[in-house]
CSV table of C-alpha atoms and ligand atoms in Angstrom, one decimal:
chain,number,residue,atom,x,y,z
R,9,MET,CA,9.1,10.3,-20.7
R,10,THR,CA,6.0,8.2,-19.7
R,11,ARG,CA,3.5,6.0,-21.4
R,12,LEU,CA,0.5,7.4,-19.2
R,13,SER,CA,-1.8,9.5,-20.8
R,14,ALA,CA,-2.6,13.0,-19.3
R,15,ASP,CA,-6.1,11.6,-17.6
R,16,GLN,CA,-3.9,8.7,-16.1
R,17,LEU,CA,-1.5,11.1,-15.0
R,18,ARG,CA,-4.0,13.3,-13.2
R,19,ASP,CA,-5.5,9.9,-11.7
R,20,VAL,CA,-2.0,9.0,-10.3
R,21,TYR,CA,-2.0,12.5,-8.7
R,22,ARG,CA,-5.4,12.3,-7.3
R,23,LEU,CA,-4.6,8.9,-5.8
R,24,MET,CA,-1.5,10.1,-4.2
R,25,LEU,CA,-3.3,13.2,-2.8
R,26,LEU,CA,-6.1,10.9,-1.7
R,27,ASN,CA,-3.7,8.9,0.2
R,28,ARG,CA,-2.2,11.6,1.9
R,29,VAL,CA,-5.3,13.6,2.8
R,30,VAL,CA,-7.1,10.4,4.2
R,31,GLU,CA,-4.0,9.8,6.5
R,32,GLU,CA,-3.8,13.4,7.6
R,33,ARG,CA,-7.6,13.3,8.6
R,34,LEU,CA,-7.0,10.0,10.4
R,35,VAL,CA,-4.5,11.7,12.4
R,36,ASN,CA,-7.1,14.2,13.4
R,37,LEU,CA,-9.5,11.3,14.3
R,38,TYR,CA,-6.6,9.6,16.1
R,39,ARG,CA,-6.0,12.6,18.3
R,40,GLN,CA,-9.7,12.6,19.2
R,41,ASN,CA,-9.2,8.9,20.2
R,42,LYS,CA,-11.7,8.0,17.4
R,43,VAL,CA,-9.1,5.5,15.8
R,44,VAL,CA,-9.3,2.1,17.4
R,45,GLY,CA,-5.8,0.9,17.4
R,46,GLY,CA,-2.5,2.4,15.8
R,47,LEU,CA,-2.4,4.5,12.9
R,48,TYR,CA,0.5,3.7,10.5
R,49,ARG,CA,1.4,6.5,8.0
R,50,SER,CA,2.9,6.1,4.7
R,51,LEU,CA,4.0,10.0,4.6
R,52,GLY,CA,6.7,10.2,1.6
R,53,GLN,CA,5.9,6.7,0.5
R,54,GLU,CA,2.7,7.4,-1.5
R,55,ALA,CA,4.6,7.2,-4.9
R,56,THR,CA,5.7,3.5,-4.0
R,57,SER,CA,2.2,2.5,-3.3
R,58,VAL,CA,0.2,4.1,-6.0
R,59,GLY,CA,3.0,3.8,-8.7
R,60,THR,CA,3.1,-0.1,-8.3
R,61,ALA,CA,-0.7,-0.7,-7.9
R,62,PHE,CA,-1.4,1.4,-11.0
R,63,ALA,CA,0.6,-1.1,-13.3
R,64,LEU,CA,-1.9,-4.0,-12.3
R,65,GLU,CA,-4.8,-4.9,-14.7
R,66,PRO,CA,-8.5,-5.5,-13.5
R,67,GLY,CA,-8.5,-9.1,-12.2
R,68,ASP,CA,-5.0,-9.1,-10.8
R,69,LEU,CA,-4.5,-9.6,-7.1
R,70,LEU,CA,-2.8,-7.6,-4.5
R,71,ALA,CA,-1.8,-8.2,-0.9
R,72,PRO,CA,-0.7,-5.0,0.8
R,73,LEU,CA,0.8,-4.3,4.1
R,74,ILE,CA,-0.3,-1.7,6.7
R,75,ARG,CA,1.6,1.2,4.9
R,76,ASN,CA,0.1,0.4,1.5
R,77,LEU,CA,-3.2,2.8,1.8
R,78,GLY,CA,-2.2,4.2,-1.6
R,79,SER,CA,-2.2,0.7,-3.3
R,80,VAL,CA,-5.7,-0.3,-1.9
R,81,LEU,CA,-7.1,3.0,-3.0
R,82,THR,CA,-5.6,2.7,-6.4
R,83,ARG,CA,-7.3,-0.6,-6.8
R,84,GLY,CA,-10.6,0.8,-5.9
R,85,ILE,CA,-11.0,0.6,-2.3
R,86,SER,CA,-13.0,3.4,-1.0
R,87,ALA,CA,-11.8,6.1,1.5
R,88,ARG,CA,-15.1,5.1,3.3
R,89,ASP,CA,-14.0,1.6,3.8
R,90,VAL,CA,-10.7,2.6,5.2
R,91,ILE,CA,-11.8,5.1,7.5
R,92,SER,CA,-14.9,3.0,8.8
R,93,GLN,CA,-12.0,0.3,9.3
R,94,TYR,CA,-9.8,2.6,11.3
R,95,MET,CA,-12.7,3.6,13.4
R,96,ALA,CA,-13.9,-0.2,13.9
R,97,LYS,CA,-17.5,0.6,12.8
R,98,ALA,CA,-20.0,-1.9,12.0
R,99,SER,CA,-20.2,-0.4,8.4
R,100,SER,CA,-16.2,-1.4,7.8
R,101,PRO,CA,-15.1,-4.3,5.5
R,102,SER,CA,-14.3,-6.4,8.5
R,103,LEU,CA,-17.6,-5.6,10.3
R,104,GLY,CA,-15.6,-3.7,13.0
R,105,LYS,CA,-13.7,-7.0,13.8
R,106,ASP,CA,-10.3,-5.6,12.9
R,107,GLY,CA,-8.4,-2.4,12.0
R,108,ASN,CA,-6.4,-0.3,9.7
R,109,LEU,CA,-5.9,-2.2,6.3
R,110,HIS,CA,-6.6,-5.6,7.7
R,111,PHE,CA,-9.5,-6.5,5.5
R,112,SER,CA,-9.9,-8.3,2.2
R,113,ASN,CA,-12.1,-7.7,-0.8
R,114,PRO,CA,-11.6,-10.6,-3.1
R,115,GLY,CA,-14.2,-8.8,-5.5
R,116,LYS,CA,-11.6,-6.1,-6.1
R,117,GLY,CA,-8.4,-8.6,-5.9
R,118,ILE,CA,-7.6,-7.3,-2.4
R,119,TYR,CA,-6.2,-9.7,0.2
R,120,ALA,CA,-5.6,-8.6,3.9
R,121,PRO,CA,-2.1,-8.1,5.3
R,122,ILE,CA,-0.7,-10.8,7.4
R,123,SER,CA,0.8,-9.6,10.8
R,124,MET,CA,3.5,-12.1,10.9
R,125,LEU,CA,5.9,-10.2,8.2
R,126,GLY,CA,7.0,-12.2,5.1
R,127,THR,CA,4.1,-14.7,5.3
R,128,LEU,CA,2.1,-12.9,2.4
R,129,PHE,CA,4.9,-14.2,0.1
R,130,PRO,CA,4.0,-18.2,0.4
R,131,VAL,CA,0.3,-17.2,0.5
R,132,VAL,CA,0.4,-15.1,-2.7
R,133,ALA,CA,2.6,-17.7,-4.4
R,134,GLY,CA,0.1,-20.3,-3.6
R,135,MET,CA,-2.8,-18.2,-4.8
R,136,LEU,CA,-1.1,-17.5,-8.1
R,137,LEU,CA,-0.2,-21.4,-8.5
R,138,ALA,CA,-4.2,-21.9,-8.0
R,139,GLU,CA,-4.7,-19.2,-10.6
R,140,ARG,CA,-2.5,-20.8,-13.0
R,141,LEU,CA,-4.1,-24.3,-12.5
R,142,LYS,CA,-7.5,-22.7,-13.3
R,143,GLY,CA,-5.9,-21.4,-16.6
R,144,ARG,CA,-5.8,-17.8,-15.7
R,145,ARG,CA,-3.0,-15.3,-16.3
R,146,THR,CA,-3.6,-13.4,-13.2
R,147,VAL,CA,-0.5,-11.4,-11.9
R,148,GLY,CA,-0.1,-11.0,-8.0
R,149,MET,CA,1.7,-8.2,-6.2
R,150,THR,CA,2.7,-8.1,-2.6
R,151,TYR,CA,4.9,-5.8,-0.4
R,152,ILE,CA,7.7,-6.3,2.2
R,153,GLY,CA,9.6,-3.6,4.1
R,154,ASP,CA,13.4,-3.7,4.4
R,155,GLY,CA,13.0,-5.1,7.9
R,156,GLY,CA,10.6,-7.9,6.6
R,157,THR,CA,13.0,-9.2,4.1
R,158,SER,CA,15.0,-10.7,6.9
R,159,VAL,CA,12.4,-13.2,7.8
R,160,GLY,CA,12.3,-17.0,6.5
R,161,ALA,CA,8.8,-16.8,5.0
R,162,PHE,CA,9.9,-14.2,2.5
R,163,HIS,CA,12.8,-16.3,1.4
R,164,GLU,CA,10.8,-19.4,1.0
R,165,GLY,CA,7.8,-17.8,-0.6
R,166,LEU,CA,10.0,-15.9,-3.1
R,167,ASN,CA,12.1,-19.0,-3.9
R,168,PHE,CA,9.0,-21.1,-4.6
R,169,ALA,CA,7.6,-18.5,-6.9
R,170,ALA,CA,10.8,-18.1,-8.7
R,171,VAL,CA,11.4,-22.1,-9.2
R,172,GLN,CA,7.5,-22.1,-10.4
R,173,LYS,CA,8.0,-19.1,-12.7
R,174,LEU,CA,5.0,-17.7,-10.9
R,175,PRO,CA,3.8,-14.3,-11.9
R,176,LEU,CA,4.5,-12.6,-8.5
R,177,ILE,CA,5.7,-8.9,-8.3
R,178,ALA,CA,7.8,-8.5,-5.2
R,179,ILE,CA,7.8,-4.9,-4.0
R,180,VAL,CA,10.5,-4.2,-1.3
R,181,GLU,CA,9.9,-0.7,0.3
R,182,PHE,CA,13.3,0.2,1.6
R,183,ASN,CA,12.3,3.1,3.7
R,184,HIS,CA,15.5,3.1,6.0
R,185,TRP,CA,13.8,1.9,9.2
R,186,ALA,CA,12.2,-1.3,10.7
R,187,TYR,CA,10.6,0.3,13.7
R,188,SER,CA,13.8,1.8,15.2
R,189,THR,CA,16.3,-0.6,13.7
R,190,PRO,CA,18.2,1.1,10.7
R,191,TYR,CA,19.1,-0.8,7.6
R,192,GLU,CA,22.9,-1.4,8.5
R,193,LYS,CA,21.7,-3.3,11.4
R,194,GLN,CA,19.3,-5.4,9.5
R,195,CYS,CA,21.3,-6.6,6.3
R,196,ALA,CA,24.8,-6.7,4.9
R,197,ALA,CA,23.7,-6.6,1.2
R,198,LYS,CA,24.5,-3.5,-0.6
R,199,THR,CA,20.9,-3.4,-1.9
R,200,LEU,CA,18.1,-5.5,-1.2
R,201,ALA,CA,17.6,-6.0,-5.0
R,202,ASP,CA,20.6,-7.9,-4.9
R,203,LYS,CA,18.7,-10.8,-3.2
R,204,ALA,CA,17.1,-11.3,-6.5
R,205,ILE,CA,20.3,-13.1,-7.7
R,206,GLY,CA,19.9,-15.7,-5.1
R,207,TYR,CA,16.5,-16.6,-6.6
R,208,GLY,CA,17.6,-16.3,-10.2
R,209,ILE,CA,15.1,-13.5,-10.9
R,210,PRO,CA,15.5,-10.0,-12.1
R,211,GLY,CA,16.1,-7.6,-9.4
R,212,GLU,CA,15.6,-3.7,-9.9
R,213,VAL,CA,16.2,-0.7,-7.9
R,214,VAL,CA,13.9,2.2,-8.3
R,215,ASP,CA,13.6,5.9,-6.7
R,216,GLY,CA,10.6,5.1,-4.8
R,217,ASN,CA,9.7,8.7,-4.6
R,218,ASP,CA,9.3,9.1,-8.5
R,219,VAL,CA,5.9,7.6,-9.2
R,220,LEU,CA,6.4,7.8,-12.9
R,221,ALA,CA,9.9,5.6,-12.5
R,222,VAL,CA,8.0,3.3,-10.0
R,223,TYR,CA,5.0,2.9,-12.5
R,224,GLU,CA,7.5,2.1,-15.6
R,225,VAL,CA,9.6,-0.4,-13.8
R,226,THR,CA,6.5,-2.2,-12.2
R,227,LYS,CA,4.8,-2.0,-15.5
R,228,ARG,CA,7.5,-4.0,-17.3
R,229,ALA,CA,7.6,-6.6,-14.6
R,230,VAL,CA,3.9,-6.9,-14.9
R,231,ASP,CA,4.2,-7.5,-18.5
R,232,ARG,CA,6.9,-9.9,-18.3
R,233,ALA,CA,5.2,-11.9,-15.3
R,234,ARG,CA,1.9,-12.1,-17.5
R,235,ALA,CA,4.0,-13.4,-20.4
R,236,GLY,CA,5.4,-16.3,-18.2
R,237,GLY,CA,8.6,-14.7,-17.2
R,238,GLY,CA,8.3,-15.3,-13.6
R,239,PRO,CA,8.7,-13.0,-10.5
R,240,THR,CA,10.6,-9.7,-10.3
R,241,LEU,CA,11.9,-8.2,-7.1
R,242,ILE,CA,11.5,-4.3,-7.2
R,243,GLU,CA,13.3,-2.3,-4.4
R,244,ALA,CA,11.8,0.9,-4.1
R,245,LYS,CA,14.1,3.4,-2.3
R,246,THR,CA,12.1,5.8,-0.3
R,247,TYR,CA,12.0,7.0,3.4
R,248,ARG,CA,9.5,6.7,6.4
R,249,LEU,CA,9.0,10.3,7.3
R,250,LYS,CA,7.0,9.5,10.4
R,251,GLY,CA,7.6,7.1,13.2
R,252,HIS,CA,6.6,3.5,12.8
R,253,ALA,CA,2.9,4.4,13.8
R,254,GLU,CA,1.5,7.6,15.3
R,255,HIS,CA,2.4,6.8,18.9
R,256,ASP,CA,6.2,6.7,17.8
R,257,PRO,CA,7.8,10.3,17.8
R,258,GLN,CA,10.9,8.8,15.9
R,259,ALA,CA,13.2,10.3,18.5
R,260,TYR,CA,16.2,8.0,17.2
R,261,VAL,CA,16.1,9.6,13.6
R,262,ASP,CA,18.6,12.1,12.7
R,263,LYS,CA,16.8,15.4,12.2
R,264,ALA,CA,19.1,16.5,9.3
R,265,GLU,CA,18.5,13.3,7.4
R,266,LEU,CA,14.7,13.7,8.1
R,267,GLU,CA,14.6,17.2,6.6
R,268,GLU,CA,16.8,16.0,3.7
R,269,TRP,CA,14.0,13.5,2.7
R,270,ARG,CA,11.1,15.9,3.4
R,271,GLN,CA,12.8,17.9,0.5
R,272,ARG,CA,12.3,14.7,-1.7
R,273,ASP,CA,8.6,14.5,-0.9
R,274,PRO,CA,7.0,12.6,-4.0
R,275,LEU,CA,3.8,14.8,-4.2
R,276,PRO,CA,5.3,18.2,-5.0
R,277,ARG,CA,7.7,16.3,-7.2
R,278,LEU,CA,4.8,15.0,-9.3
R,279,GLU,CA,2.9,18.5,-9.1
R,280,ARG,CA,6.3,20.1,-10.7
R,281,PHE,CA,6.4,17.4,-13.5
R,282,LEU,CA,2.8,17.6,-14.2
R,283,GLU,CA,2.8,21.6,-14.3
R,284,ALA,CA,6.0,21.5,-16.6
R,285,ALA,CA,4.3,18.8,-19.0
R,286,GLY,CA,1.2,21.1,-19.2
R,287,VAL,CA,-1.0,18.5,-17.7
R,288,LEU,CA,-2.0,20.2,-14.5
R,289,ASP,CA,-2.4,24.0,-13.8
R,290,GLU,CA,-3.1,25.7,-10.7
R,291,GLY,CA,-6.8,25.5,-11.4
R,292,GLY,CA,-6.6,22.0,-12.4
R,293,ARG,CA,-4.7,21.1,-9.0
R,294,ALA,CA,-7.2,22.9,-6.9
R,295,ARG,CA,-10.1,21.3,-8.3
R,296,ILE,CA,-8.5,17.8,-7.7
R,297,LEU,CA,-7.8,18.8,-4.1
R,298,ALA,CA,-11.4,20.2,-3.4
R,299,GLY,CA,-12.6,16.8,-4.9
R,300,VAL,CA,-10.5,14.6,-2.6
R,301,GLN,CA,-11.4,17.0,0.4
R,302,ASP,CA,-15.2,16.6,-0.4
R,303,GLU,CA,-14.9,13.0,-0.7
R,304,VAL,CA,-12.9,12.4,2.6
R,305,ASP,CA,-15.5,14.8,4.4
R,306,THR,CA,-18.4,12.8,3.3
R,307,ASP,CA,-16.6,9.4,4.1
R,308,ILE,CA,-15.7,10.8,7.8
R,309,ALA,CA,-19.1,11.8,8.3
R,310,PHE,CA,-20.6,8.5,7.3
R,311,ALA,CA,-18.0,6.5,9.4
R,312,GLU,CA,-18.8,9.0,12.4
R,313,ALA,CA,-22.5,8.3,12.1
R,314,SER,CA,-22.1,4.6,11.6
R,315,PRO,CA,-22.6,2.4,14.8
R,316,PHE,CA,-20.0,0.2,16.4
R,317,PRO,CA,-20.7,-3.4,15.9
R,318,ASP,CA,-23.3,-5.3,17.9
R,319,PRO,CA,-21.3,-7.0,20.8
R,320,ALA,CA,-23.8,-10.0,20.3
R,321,LEU,CA,-22.3,-10.5,17.0
R,322,ALA,CA,-18.6,-10.6,18.4
R,323,LEU,CA,-18.2,-14.3,17.9
R,324,GLU,CA,-19.8,-14.5,14.4
R,325,GLY,CA,-17.9,-14.8,11.4
R,326,VAL,CA,-14.6,-15.4,13.5
R,327,TYR,CA,-14.2,-19.0,11.8
R,328,ALA,CA,-15.1,-19.7,8.4
R,329,ASP,CA,-18.5,-18.6,7.4
R,330,ALA,CA,-19.7,-19.5,4.2
R,331,GLU,CA,-22.7,-16.4,4.2
R,332,LEU,CA,-19.9,-14.0,5.3
R,333,THR,CA,-17.3,-15.2,2.6
R,334,ARG,CA,-20.0,-14.9,0.0
R,335,ARG,CA,-20.5,-11.4,0.8
R,336,LEU,CA,-17.0,-10.5,1.0
R,337,HIS,CA,-16.5,-12.0,-2.5
R,338,GLU,CA,-19.2,-9.9,-3.8
R,339,GLY,CA,-17.7,-6.7,-2.2
R,340,VAL,CA,-21.0,-6.4,-0.3
R,341,PHE,CA,-20.5,-5.2,3.3
R,342,VAL,CA,-23.1,-4.1,6.1
R,343,GLY,CA,-22.3,-0.6,5.1
R,344,GLY,CA,-24.1,-1.3,1.7
R,345,ARG,CA,-22.8,-0.3,-1.7
I,430,LIG,C1,8.0,-12.0,11.9
I,430,LIG,C2,7.5,-10.6,12.4
I,430,LIG,N1,8.4,-10.2,13.2
I,430,LIG,C3,8.3,-8.9,13.9
I,430,LIG,C4,7.2,-8.3,13.7
I,430,LIG,C5,6.8,-6.9,14.5
I,430,LIG,N2,7.0,-5.8,13.6
I,430,LIG,C6,6.1,-5.3,13.0
I,430,LIG,S1,6.4,-4.1,11.9
I,430,LIG,C7,7.8,-4.3,12.2
I,430,LIG,C8,9.0,-3.4,11.4
I,430,LIG,C9,8.7,-3.7,10.1
I,430,LIG,O1,9.8,-2.9,9.4
I,430,LIG,P1,9.8,-3.0,7.9
I,430,LIG,O2,9.7,-4.4,7.3
I,430,LIG,O3,11.1,-2.1,7.3
I,430,LIG,O4,8.7,-2.3,7.4
I,430,LIG,P2,8.0,-0.6,7.6
I,430,LIG,O5,7.3,-0.6,9.0
I,430,LIG,O6,9.3,0.0,7.4
I,430,LIG,O7,7.0,-0.4,6.4
I,430,LIG,C10,8.2,-5.1,13.2
I,430,LIG,C11,9.4,-5.5,13.8
I,430,LIG,C12,6.2,-8.8,12.8
I,430,LIG,N3,5.1,-8.0,12.5
I,430,LIG,N4,6.5,-9.7,12.3
I,431,LIG,MG1,11.2,-0.3,6.7
């Protein structure tokens, strides 16, 4: 049913749980006014982030959007970096200059979201072209929401990647909403995967709440891309169970529809599978949860105790800075490690 080993399955479960617990704890911090800026949940979408990123190999690159916390955790970014970043502490990857997932860690192959939706596509396509020119078989993955697929940059970047047969994995997260705009007012295509036909690349639709299905379809696409087969567009059907961000009470969402999707929560679904497969029992589940909670407790204590950035440094590192770039490439931040 899956090619993942028992250890890998437990790791996937731990990462989805970490994704959820970090966000739940960030909500508490947000309500205490300790988060600087917005808080963008991925509740109900954890399987898409984790399942896709889990299919990459070391050395591959990933450019997430703000809802892809699970993707960056899967690629080895610590909860400590994410929490420090949300709290805009000097110990955060952007040294307190930016919020949420807006940071890069080239050492771990993570490249920051770009706020102008769609723009990551031409950027990642260009990075992959550079990698090819250097003789490397690096695969790149980036994400776009159902709303974001309507912008020009998405089209231009994916078209270029298709023509150049670049190893780009385009993950389209169909979560039904683009802020308060429903899909029907966004696009007339039956499925977003149909757009792949126009680029001459494979398009796949997957149940985005089934982490194992997400992993399988992505792994196939990654293998094909690395072998020179070019990009794949994968549309993951999922649901945004929270508002656009914490400040949005999603009053425009039908309550029955929301409840229906709550029943399809990807986390209990994976728990049921792992239990039936004999991979995780009640004791194992409790141990993983306790480990995740301990980790997040320690990371929150670290972030709370960390100072805000020195205002005198506000103008440093704003433009290209060789020393800062070197430190980022080595994954060495002010916070140490
Ligand atoms: C080009 C562009 N237009 C508008 C925005 C403002 N904006 C930020 S998020 C968002 C909604 C995006 O919806 P979707 O692409 O479906 O992603 P989701 O939030 O559902 O994950 C909008 C309109 C933007 N960031 N970039
Ligand atoms: Mg959306």
